[in-house]
mmCIF file of C-alpha atoms in Angstrom:
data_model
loop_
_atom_site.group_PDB
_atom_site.id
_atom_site.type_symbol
_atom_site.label_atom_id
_atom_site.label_comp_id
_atom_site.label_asym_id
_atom_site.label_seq_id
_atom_site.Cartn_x
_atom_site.Cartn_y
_atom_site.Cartn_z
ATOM 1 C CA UNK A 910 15.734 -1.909 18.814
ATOM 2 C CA UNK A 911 12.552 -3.361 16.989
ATOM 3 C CA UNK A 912 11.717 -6.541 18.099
ATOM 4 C CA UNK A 913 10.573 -9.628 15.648
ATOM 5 C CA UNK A 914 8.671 -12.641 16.225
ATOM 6 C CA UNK A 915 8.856 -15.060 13.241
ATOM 7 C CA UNK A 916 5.900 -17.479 12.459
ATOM 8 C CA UNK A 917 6.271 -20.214 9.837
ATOM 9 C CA UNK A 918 6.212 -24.044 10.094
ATOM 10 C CA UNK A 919 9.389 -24.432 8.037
ATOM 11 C CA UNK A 920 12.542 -24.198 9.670
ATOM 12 C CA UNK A 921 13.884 -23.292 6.675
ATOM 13 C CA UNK A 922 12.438 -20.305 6.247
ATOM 14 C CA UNK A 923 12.697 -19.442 9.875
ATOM 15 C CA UNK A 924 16.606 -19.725 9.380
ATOM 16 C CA UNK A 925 16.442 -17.840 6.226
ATOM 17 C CA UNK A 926 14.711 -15.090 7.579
ATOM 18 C CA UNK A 927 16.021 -14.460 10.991
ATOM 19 C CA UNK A 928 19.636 -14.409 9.333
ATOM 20 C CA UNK A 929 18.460 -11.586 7.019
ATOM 21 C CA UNK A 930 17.458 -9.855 9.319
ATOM 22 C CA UNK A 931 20.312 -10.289 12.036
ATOM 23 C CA UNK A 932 22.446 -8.582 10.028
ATOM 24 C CA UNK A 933 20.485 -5.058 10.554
ATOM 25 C CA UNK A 934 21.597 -3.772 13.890
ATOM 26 C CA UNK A 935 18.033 -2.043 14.873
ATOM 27 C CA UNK A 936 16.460 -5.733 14.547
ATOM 28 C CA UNK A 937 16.303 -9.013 16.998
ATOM 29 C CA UNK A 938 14.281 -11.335 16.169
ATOM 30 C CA UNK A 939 13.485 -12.586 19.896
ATOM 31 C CA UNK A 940 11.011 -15.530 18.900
ATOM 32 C CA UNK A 941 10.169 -18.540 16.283
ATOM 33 C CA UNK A 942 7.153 -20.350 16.306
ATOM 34 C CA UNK A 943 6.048 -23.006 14.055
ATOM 35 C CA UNK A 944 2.283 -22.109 14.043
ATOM 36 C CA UNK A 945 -0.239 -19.357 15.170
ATOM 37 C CA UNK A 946 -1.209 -20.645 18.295
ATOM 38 C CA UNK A 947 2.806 -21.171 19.471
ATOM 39 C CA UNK A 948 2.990 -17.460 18.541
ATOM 40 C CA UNK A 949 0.094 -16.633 20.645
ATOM 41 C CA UNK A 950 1.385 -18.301 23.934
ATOM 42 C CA UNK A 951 4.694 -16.406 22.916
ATOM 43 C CA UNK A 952 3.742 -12.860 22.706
ATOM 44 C CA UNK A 953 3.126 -11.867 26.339
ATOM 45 C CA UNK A 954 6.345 -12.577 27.577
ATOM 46 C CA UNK A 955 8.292 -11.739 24.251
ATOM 47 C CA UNK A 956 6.032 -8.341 23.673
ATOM 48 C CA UNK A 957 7.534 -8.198 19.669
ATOM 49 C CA UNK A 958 7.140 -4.755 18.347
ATOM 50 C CA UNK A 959 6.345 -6.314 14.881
ATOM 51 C CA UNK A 960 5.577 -10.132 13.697
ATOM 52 C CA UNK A 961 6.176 -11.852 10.529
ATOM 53 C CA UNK A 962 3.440 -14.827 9.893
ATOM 54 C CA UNK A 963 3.670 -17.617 6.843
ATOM 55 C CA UNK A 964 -0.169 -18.088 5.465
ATOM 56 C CA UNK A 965 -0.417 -21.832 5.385
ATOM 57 C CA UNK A 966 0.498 -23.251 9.099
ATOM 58 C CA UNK A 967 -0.854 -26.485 10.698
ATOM 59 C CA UNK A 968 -2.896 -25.867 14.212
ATOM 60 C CA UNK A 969 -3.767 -22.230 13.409
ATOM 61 C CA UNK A 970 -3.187 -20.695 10.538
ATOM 62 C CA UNK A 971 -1.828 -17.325 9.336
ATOM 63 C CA UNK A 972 -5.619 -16.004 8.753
ATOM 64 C CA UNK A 973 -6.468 -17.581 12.474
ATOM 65 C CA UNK A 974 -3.942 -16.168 13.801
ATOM 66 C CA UNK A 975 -4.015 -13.093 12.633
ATOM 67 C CA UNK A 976 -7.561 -12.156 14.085
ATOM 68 C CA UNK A 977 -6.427 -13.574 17.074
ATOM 69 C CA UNK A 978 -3.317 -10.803 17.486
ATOM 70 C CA UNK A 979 -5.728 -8.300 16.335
ATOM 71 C CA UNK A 980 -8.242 -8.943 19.310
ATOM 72 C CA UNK A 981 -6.069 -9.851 22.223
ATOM 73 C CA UNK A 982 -2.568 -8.493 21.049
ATOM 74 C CA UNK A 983 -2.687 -5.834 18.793
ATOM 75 C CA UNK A 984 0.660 -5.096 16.588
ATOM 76 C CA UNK A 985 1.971 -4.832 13.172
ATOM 77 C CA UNK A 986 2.004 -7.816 11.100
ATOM 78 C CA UNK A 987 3.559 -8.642 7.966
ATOM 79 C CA UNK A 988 2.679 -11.598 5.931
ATOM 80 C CA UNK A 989 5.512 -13.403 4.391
ATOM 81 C CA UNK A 990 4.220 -16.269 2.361
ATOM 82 C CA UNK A 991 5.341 -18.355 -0.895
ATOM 83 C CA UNK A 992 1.604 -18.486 -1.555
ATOM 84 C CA UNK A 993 2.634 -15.619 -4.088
ATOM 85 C CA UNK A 994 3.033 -18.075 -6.496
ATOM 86 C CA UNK A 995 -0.007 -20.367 -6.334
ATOM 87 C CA UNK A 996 -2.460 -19.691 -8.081
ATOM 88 C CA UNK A 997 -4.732 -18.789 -4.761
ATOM 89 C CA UNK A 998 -2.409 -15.741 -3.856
ATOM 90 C CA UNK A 999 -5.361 -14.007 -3.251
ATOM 91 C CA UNK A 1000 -6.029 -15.843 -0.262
ATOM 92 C CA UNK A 1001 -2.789 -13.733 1.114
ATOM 93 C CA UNK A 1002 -4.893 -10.213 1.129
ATOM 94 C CA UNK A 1003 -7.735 -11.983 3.910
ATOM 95 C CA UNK A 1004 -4.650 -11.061 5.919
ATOM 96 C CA UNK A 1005 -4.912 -7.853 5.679
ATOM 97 C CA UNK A 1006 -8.901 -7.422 6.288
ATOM 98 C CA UNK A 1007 -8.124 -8.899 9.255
ATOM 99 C CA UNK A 1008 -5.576 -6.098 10.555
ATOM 100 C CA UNK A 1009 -2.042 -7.229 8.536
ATOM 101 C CA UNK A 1010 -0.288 -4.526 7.551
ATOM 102 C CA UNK A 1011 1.505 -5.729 4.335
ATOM 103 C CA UNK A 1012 2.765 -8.509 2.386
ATOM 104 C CA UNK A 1013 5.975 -9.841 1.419
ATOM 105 C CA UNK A 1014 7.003 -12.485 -0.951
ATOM 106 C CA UNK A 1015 9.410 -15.379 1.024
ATOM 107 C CA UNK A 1016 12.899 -15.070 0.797
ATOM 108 C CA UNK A 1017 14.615 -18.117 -1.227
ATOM 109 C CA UNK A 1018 16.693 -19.973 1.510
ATOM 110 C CA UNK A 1019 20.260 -19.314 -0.494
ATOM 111 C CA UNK A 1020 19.839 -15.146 0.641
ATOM 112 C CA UNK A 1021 21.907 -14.641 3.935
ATOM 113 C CA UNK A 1022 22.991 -11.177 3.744
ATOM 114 C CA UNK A 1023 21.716 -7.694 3.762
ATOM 115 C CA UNK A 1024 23.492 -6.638 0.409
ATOM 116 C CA UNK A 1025 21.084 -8.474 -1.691
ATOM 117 C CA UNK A 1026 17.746 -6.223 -2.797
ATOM 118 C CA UNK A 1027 15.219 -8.916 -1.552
ATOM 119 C CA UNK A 1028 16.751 -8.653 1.567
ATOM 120 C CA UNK A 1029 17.549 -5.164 2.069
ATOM 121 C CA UNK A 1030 13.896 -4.655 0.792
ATOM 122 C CA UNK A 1031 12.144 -7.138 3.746
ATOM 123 C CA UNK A 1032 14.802 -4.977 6.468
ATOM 124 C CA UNK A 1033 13.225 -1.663 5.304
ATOM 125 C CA UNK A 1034 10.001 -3.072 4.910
ATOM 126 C CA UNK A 1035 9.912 -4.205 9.067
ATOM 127 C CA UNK A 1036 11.711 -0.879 9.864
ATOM 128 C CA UNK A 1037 8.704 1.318 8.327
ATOM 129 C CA UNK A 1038 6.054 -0.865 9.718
ATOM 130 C CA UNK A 1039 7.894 -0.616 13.520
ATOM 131 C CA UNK A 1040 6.789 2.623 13.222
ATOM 132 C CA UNK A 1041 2.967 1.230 13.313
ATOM 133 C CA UNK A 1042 3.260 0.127 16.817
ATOM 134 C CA UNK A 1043 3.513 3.720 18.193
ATOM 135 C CA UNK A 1044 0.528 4.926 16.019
ATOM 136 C CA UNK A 1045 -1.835 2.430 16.837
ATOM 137 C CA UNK A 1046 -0.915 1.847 20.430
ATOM 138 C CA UNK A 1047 -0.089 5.124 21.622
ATOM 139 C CA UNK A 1048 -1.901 4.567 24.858
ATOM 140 C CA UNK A 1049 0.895 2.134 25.734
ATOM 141 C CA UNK A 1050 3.256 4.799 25.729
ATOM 142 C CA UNK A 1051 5.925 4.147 23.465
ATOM 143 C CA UNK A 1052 5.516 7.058 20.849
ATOM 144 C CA UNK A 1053 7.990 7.012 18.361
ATOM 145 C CA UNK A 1054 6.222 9.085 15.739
ATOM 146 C CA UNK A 1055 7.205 12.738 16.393
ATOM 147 C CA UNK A 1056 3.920 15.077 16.249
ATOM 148 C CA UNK A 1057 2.247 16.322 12.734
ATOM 149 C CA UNK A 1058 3.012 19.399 11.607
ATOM 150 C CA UNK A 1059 0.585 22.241 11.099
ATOM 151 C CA UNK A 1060 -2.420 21.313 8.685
ATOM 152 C CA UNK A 1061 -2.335 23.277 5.688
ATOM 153 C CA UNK A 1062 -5.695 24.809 4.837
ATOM 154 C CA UNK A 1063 -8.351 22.536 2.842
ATOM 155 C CA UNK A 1064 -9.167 24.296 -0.543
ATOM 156 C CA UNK A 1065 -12.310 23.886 -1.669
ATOM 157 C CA UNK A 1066 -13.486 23.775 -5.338
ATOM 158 C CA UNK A 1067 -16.767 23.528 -6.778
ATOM 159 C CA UNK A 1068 -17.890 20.415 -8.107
ATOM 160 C CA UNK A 1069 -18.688 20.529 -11.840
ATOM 161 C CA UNK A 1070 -20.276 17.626 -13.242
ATOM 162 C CA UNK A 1071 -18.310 16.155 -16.096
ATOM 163 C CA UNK A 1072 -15.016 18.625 -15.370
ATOM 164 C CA UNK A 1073 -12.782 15.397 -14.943
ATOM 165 C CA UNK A 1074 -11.449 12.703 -17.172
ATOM 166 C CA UNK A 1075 -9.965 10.350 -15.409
ATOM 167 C CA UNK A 1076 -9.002 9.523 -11.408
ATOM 168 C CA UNK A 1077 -5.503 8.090 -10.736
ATOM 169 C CA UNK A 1078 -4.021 7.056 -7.189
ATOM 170 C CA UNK A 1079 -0.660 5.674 -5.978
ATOM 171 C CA UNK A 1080 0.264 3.807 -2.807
ATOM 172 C CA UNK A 1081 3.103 1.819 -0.996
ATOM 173 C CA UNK A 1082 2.890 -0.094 2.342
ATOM 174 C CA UNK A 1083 -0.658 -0.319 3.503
ATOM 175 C CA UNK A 1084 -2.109 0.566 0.151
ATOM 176 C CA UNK A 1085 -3.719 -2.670 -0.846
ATOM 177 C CA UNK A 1086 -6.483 -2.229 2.223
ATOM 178 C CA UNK A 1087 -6.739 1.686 0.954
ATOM 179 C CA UNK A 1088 -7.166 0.797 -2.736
ATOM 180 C CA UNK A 1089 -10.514 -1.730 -1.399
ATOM 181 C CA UNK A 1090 -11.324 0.638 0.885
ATOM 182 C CA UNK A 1091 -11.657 3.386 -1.748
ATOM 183 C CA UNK A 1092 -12.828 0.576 -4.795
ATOM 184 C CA UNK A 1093 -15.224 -0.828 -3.084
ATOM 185 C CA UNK A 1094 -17.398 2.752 -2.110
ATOM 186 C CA UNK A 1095 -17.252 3.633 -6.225
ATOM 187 C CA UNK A 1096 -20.616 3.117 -7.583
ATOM 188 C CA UNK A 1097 -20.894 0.867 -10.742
ATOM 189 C CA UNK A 1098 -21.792 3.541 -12.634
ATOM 190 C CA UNK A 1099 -18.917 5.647 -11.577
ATOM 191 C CA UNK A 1100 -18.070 7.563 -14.942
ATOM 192 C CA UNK A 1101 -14.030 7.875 -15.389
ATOM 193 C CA UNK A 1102 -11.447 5.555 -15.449
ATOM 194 C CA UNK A 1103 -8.955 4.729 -12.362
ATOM 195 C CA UNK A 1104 -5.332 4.568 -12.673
ATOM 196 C CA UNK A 1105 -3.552 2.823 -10.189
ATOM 197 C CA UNK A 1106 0.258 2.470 -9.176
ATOM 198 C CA UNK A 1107 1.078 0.210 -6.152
ATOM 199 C CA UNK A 1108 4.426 -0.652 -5.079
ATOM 200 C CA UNK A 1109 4.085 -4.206 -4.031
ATOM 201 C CA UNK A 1110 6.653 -7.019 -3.626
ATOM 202 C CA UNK A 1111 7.554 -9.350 -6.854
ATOM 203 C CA UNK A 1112 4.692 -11.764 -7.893
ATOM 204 C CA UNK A 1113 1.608 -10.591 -5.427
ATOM 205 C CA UNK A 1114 -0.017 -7.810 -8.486
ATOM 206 C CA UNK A 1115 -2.294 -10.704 -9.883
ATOM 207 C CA UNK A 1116 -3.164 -12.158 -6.314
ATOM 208 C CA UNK A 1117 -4.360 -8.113 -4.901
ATOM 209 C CA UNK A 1118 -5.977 -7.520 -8.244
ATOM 210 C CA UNK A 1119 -7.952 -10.405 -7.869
ATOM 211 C CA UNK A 1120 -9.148 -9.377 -4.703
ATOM 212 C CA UNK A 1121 -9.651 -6.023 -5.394
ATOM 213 C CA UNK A 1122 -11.748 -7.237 -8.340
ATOM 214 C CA UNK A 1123 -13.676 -9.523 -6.177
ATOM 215 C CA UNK A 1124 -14.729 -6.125 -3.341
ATOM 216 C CA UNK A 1125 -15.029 -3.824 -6.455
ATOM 217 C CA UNK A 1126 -18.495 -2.682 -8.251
ATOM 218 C CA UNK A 1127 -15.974 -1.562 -11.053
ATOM 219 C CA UNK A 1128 -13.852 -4.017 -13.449
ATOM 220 C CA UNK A 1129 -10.500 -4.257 -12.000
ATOM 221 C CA UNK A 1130 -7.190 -5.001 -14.030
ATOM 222 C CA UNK A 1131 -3.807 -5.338 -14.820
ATOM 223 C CA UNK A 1132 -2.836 -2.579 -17.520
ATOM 224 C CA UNK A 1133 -2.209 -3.446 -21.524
ATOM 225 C CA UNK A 1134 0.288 -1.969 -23.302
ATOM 226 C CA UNK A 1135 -1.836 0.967 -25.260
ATOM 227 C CA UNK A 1136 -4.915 -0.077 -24.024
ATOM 228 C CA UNK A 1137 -7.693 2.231 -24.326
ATOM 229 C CA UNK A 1138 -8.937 3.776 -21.232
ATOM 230 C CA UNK A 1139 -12.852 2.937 -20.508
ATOM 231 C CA UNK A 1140 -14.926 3.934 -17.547
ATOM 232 C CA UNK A 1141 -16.011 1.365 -15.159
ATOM 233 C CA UNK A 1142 -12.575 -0.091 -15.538
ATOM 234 C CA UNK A 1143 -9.398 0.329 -12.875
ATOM 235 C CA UNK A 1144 -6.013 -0.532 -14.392
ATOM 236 C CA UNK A 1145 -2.941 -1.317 -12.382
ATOM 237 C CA UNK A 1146 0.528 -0.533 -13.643
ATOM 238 C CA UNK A 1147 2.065 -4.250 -13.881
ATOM 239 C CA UNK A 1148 5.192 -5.624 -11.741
ATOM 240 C CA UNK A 1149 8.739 -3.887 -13.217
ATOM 241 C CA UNK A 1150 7.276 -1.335 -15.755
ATOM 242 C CA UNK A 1151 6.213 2.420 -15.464
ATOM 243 C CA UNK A 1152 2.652 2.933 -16.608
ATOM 244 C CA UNK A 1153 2.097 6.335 -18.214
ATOM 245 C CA UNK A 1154 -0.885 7.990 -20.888
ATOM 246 C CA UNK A 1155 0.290 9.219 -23.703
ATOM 247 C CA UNK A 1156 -0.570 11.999 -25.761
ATOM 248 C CA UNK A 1157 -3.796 10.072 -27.604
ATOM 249 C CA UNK A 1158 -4.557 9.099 -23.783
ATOM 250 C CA UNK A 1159 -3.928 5.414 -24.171
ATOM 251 C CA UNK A 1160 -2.263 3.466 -21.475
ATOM 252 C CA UNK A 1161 1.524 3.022 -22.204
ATOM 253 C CA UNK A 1162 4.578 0.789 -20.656
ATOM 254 C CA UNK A 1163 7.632 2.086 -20.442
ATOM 255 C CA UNK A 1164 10.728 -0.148 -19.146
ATOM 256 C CA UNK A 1165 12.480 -0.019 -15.797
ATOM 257 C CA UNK A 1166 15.940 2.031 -15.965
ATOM 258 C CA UNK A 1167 19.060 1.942 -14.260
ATOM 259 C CA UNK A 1168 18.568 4.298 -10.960
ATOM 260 C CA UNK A 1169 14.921 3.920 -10.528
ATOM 261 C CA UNK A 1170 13.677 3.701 -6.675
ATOM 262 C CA UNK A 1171 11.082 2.683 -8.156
ATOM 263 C CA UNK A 1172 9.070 0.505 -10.903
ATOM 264 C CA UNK A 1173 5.925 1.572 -11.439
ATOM 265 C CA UNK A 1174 6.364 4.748 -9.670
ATOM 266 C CA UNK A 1175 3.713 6.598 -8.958
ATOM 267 C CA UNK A 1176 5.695 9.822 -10.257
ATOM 268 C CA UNK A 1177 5.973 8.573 -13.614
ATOM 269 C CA UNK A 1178 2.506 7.627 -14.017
ATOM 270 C CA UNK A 1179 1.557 11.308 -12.051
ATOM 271 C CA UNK A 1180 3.594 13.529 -14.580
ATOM 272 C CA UNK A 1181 1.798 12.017 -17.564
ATOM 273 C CA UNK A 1182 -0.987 12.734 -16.384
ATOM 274 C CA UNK A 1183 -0.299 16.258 -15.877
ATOM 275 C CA UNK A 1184 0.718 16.322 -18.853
ATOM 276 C CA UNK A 1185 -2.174 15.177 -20.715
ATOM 277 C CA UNK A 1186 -4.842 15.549 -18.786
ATOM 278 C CA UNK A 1187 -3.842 18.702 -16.788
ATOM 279 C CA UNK A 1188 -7.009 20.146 -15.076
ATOM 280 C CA UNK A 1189 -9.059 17.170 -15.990
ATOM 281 C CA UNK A 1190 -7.804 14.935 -13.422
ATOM 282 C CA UNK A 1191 -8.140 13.954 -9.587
ATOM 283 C CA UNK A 1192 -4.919 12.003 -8.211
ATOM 284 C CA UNK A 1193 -5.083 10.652 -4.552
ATOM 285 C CA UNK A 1194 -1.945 9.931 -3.020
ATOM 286 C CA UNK A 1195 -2.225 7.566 0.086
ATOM 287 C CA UNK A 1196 -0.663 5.766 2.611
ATOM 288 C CA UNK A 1197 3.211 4.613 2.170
ATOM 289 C CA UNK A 1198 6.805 5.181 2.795
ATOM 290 C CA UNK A 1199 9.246 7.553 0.854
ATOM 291 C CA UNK A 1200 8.092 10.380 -0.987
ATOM 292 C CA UNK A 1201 7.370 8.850 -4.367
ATOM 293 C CA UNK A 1202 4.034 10.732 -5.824
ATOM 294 C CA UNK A 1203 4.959 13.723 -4.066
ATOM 295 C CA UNK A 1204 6.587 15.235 -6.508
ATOM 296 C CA UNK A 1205 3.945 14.263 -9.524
ATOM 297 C CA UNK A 1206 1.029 15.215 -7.476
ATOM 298 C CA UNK A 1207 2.378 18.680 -7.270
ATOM 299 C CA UNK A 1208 2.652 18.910 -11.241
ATOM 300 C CA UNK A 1209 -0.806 17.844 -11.796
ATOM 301 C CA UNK A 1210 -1.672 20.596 -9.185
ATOM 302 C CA UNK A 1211 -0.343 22.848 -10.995
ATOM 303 C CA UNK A 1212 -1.994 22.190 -14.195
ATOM 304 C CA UNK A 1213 -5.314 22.459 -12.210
ATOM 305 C CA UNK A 1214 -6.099 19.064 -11.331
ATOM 306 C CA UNK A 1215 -7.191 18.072 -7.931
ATOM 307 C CA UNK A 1216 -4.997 16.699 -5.696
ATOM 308 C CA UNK A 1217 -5.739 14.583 -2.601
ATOM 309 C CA UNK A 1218 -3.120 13.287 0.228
ATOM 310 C CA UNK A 1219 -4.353 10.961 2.735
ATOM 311 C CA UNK A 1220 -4.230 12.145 6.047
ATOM 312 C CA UNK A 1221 -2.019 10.933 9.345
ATOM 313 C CA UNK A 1222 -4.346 9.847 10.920
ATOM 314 C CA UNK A 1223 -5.572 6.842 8.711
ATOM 315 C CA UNK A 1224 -2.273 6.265 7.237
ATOM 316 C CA UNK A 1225 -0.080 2.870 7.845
ATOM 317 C CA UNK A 1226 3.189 4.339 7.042
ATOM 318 C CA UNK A 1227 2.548 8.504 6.775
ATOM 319 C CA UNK A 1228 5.337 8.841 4.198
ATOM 320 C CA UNK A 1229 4.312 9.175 0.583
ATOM 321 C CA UNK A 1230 0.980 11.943 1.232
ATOM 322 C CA UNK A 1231 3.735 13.479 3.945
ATOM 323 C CA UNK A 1232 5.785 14.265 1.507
ATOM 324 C CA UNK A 1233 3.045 15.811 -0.518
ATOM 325 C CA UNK A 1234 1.878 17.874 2.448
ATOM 326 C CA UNK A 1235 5.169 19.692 2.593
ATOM 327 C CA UNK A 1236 5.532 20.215 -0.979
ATOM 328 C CA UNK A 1237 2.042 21.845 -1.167
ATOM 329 C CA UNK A 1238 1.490 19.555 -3.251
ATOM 330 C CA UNK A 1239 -2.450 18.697 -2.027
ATOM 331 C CA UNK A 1240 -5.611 20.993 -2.672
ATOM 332 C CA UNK A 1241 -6.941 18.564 0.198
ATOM 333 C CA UNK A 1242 -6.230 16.139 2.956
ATOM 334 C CA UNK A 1243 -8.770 13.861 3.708
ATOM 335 C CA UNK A 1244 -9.025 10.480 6.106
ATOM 336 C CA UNK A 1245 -9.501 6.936 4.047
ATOM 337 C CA UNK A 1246 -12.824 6.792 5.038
ATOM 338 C CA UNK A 1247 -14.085 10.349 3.384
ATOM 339 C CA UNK A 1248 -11.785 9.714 -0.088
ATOM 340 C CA UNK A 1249 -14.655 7.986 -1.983
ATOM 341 C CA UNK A 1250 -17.349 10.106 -0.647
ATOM 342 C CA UNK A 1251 -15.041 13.572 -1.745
ATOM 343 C CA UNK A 1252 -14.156 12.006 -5.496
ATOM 344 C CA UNK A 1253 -17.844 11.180 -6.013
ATOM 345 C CA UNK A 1254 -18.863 14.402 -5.411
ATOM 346 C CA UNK A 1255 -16.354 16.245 -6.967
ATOM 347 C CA UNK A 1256 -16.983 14.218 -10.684
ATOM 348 C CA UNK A 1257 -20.903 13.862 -9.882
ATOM 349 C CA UNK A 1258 -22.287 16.853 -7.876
ATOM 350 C CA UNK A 1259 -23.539 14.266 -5.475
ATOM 351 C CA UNK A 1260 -22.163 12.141 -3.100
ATOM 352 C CA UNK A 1261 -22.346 8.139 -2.908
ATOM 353 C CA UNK A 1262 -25.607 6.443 -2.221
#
C-alpha cells in the first residue's frame, strides 16, 4: 500500500485530491496538512511513502518545505500546483532543484473518480514515483525495485569531429532536472541543434522551458511549425502534438491521433530522425516510465546513429532507457552526470571545459 500525505492550504483541493486517489486500492492518503511546516510535524509518525505539496502555502511554503523533507525526511515529492497557469509557472521547477521529483497540474474540484484521464494520470503518476522511495532509501530496508539485470557491454566509437547533425533526447517523470542537468554542461558554442520531447502534464511546457532557458548557455524553445533547425538553439515538441523533421530537415507538427499513449512521443520524433538523419545523429533517452523511445532509439541505431540510455542508477523512474536496454537498443549507458561530458566529445573530439 503506498502511503500519501497531501499538502495544500485549500480544503478544496485537499478533498479533490484525496477522493481521486481513494478510489485506487494500492493508495491511502494517511495525512492533510494545510502548510509545510504542519506536514513536517506530521511525517514522523505518519512515515508517507510519497507526498504531494501545493507551491503557494502560508507559514512555509512548498519551496520551504521542500528543502526541509529533503534534509531531515527524505522521500518522493510531487508538486501539484495551479501555479501552471500564472504566468510565474516557472517558479514550480525551484521544486525540483530542491529534490521534487515531478510536477503535476491541480485537479479541477468537479473530478471525483478514477475513470477520468486527469485522474487516472495523477494515480499512475504517485504509483511510479512510490517506486523512488526504495531507490533512494534503500538503507531503510524496504526495497521494492527488483535487482538490474546484466549490463550490456559499452560500445565505443571514435569521435569524429563534425560526423553529427543534430542531438535529440526524450524524457518522462524526472526529466525536467535531467534536461538542466544535461543543458546547462553544453557550451555556448556547442555546434548542433537539440531536439527535445518531454512528457509533462497539460500547461507546465512554457513554465520548464523558461527555466531551462534561464540554466542554459544555449537558446531554449518551444518548437515552430517548419522551423528551421539552427545550432545554439534547443526546441521542445509543444503540449498535444508530435514533433518530427522532415525530409528538408525542418521541424514539423503533426496532430495527436486516436490511440496515442502518447503526445509528443518521443518515438515519433526518434523515427524521423532515423529517417533523415540516420548516422548523423546522437539520441539520449533518459529517465521515465513506460517504454516510449525505446523503440525509436533502436531505429536510429540501426541507421548508425549513437544511441545513449541513462543508466539505473541516476534514473527517477528506470522505465523508458530500461526498455531500451533490453531492446539493444543503446550503443551506451551512461549516469546523468557523464551525458554532457560523452556528447561533447563525441561531436567535438574534446570534452567540456
Amino acid at each position: 500500500m503506498i502511503r500519501v500525505l497531501l499538502v495544500d492550504d485549500s480544503p478544496i483541493a485537499l478533498l479533490t485530491i484525496s477522493r481521486i486517489l481513494e478510489t485506487a486500492p494500492d493508495i491511502t492518503v494517511v495525512g492533510r496538512a494545510a502548510n509545510g511546516q504542519e506536514a513536517l510535524d506530521l511525517i514522523p509518525a505518519l512515515q508517507p511513502d510519497v507526498i504531494c505539496t501545493d507551491l503557494h502555502m502560508p507559514v512555509m511554503d512548498g519551496l520551504r518545505f521542500t528543502e526541509a523533507v529533503m534534509q531531515r525526511f527524505p522521500r518522493p515529492i510531487l508538486v501539484i500546483s495551479i501555479s501552471v497557469f500564472d504566468s510565474k509557472s516557472d517558479n514550480v521547477f525551484n521544486l525540483l532543484q530542491a529534490g521534487a521529483v515531478d510536477v503535476f497540474a491541480k485537479p479541477r474540484s468537479g473530478l471525483r473518480t478514477a475513470d477520468e484521464p486527469v485522474a487516472r494520470a495523477l494515480i499512475q503518476k504517485i504509483r511510479a514515483i512510490s517506486g523512488v522511495v526504495a531507490f533512494t532509501r534503500r538503507s531503510h530496508g524496504a526495497a521494492r525495485v527488483s535487482p538490474p539485470p546484466p549490463r550490456p557491454a559499452t560500445v565505443e566509437l571514435p569521435p569524429v569531429a563534425g560526423s553529427f547533425d543534430v542531438l535529440v533526447i526524450g524524457a518522462s517523470t524526472g526529466g525536467p532536472l535531467a534536461y538542466e542537468a544535461i543543458l546547462s554542461a553544453l557550451p555556448a558554442s556547442f555546434p548542433l541543434p537539440v531536439i527535445c520531447v518531454q512528457h509533462i502534464s497539460e500547461g507546465f511546457l512554457p513554465g520548464m522551458v523558461s527555466w531551462l532557458d534561464s540554466c542554459s548557455k544555449l537558446k531554449v524553445k518551444q518548437a515552430s511549425h517548419l522551423e528551421s533547425l539552427k545550432a545554439g538553439f534547443v526546441y521542445f515538441a509543444p503540449e498535444g502534438k508530435h514533433l518530427t523533421v522532415n525530409a528538408n530537415r525542418l521541424l514539423q507538427f503533426s496532430p495527436h491521433s486516436e490511440g496515442d499513449l502518447y503526445c509528443p512521443a518521443v518515438d515519433v520524433l526518434f523515427h524521423s530522425v532515423a529517417n533523415h538523419f540516420g548516422a548523423k545523429a546522437i539520441a539520449l533517452l533518459l529517465t521515465g516510465m513506460g517504454d516510449d523511445g525505446a523503440r525509436g532509439l533502436k531505429r536510429i541505431r540501426e541507421e548508425n546513429g549513437m544511441t545513449i540510455a541513462q543508466d539505473e542508477s541516476s534514473c527517477v523512474v528506470y522505465g523508458m532507457p530500461h526498455k531500451a536496454v533490453e531492446m539493444n537498443a543503446a550503443r551506451m549507458v551512461l549516469p546523468l552526470a557523464l551525458m554532457a561530458d560523452k556528447v561533447v566529445t563525441l561531436v567535438t573530439g574534446a570534452g567540456r571545459k
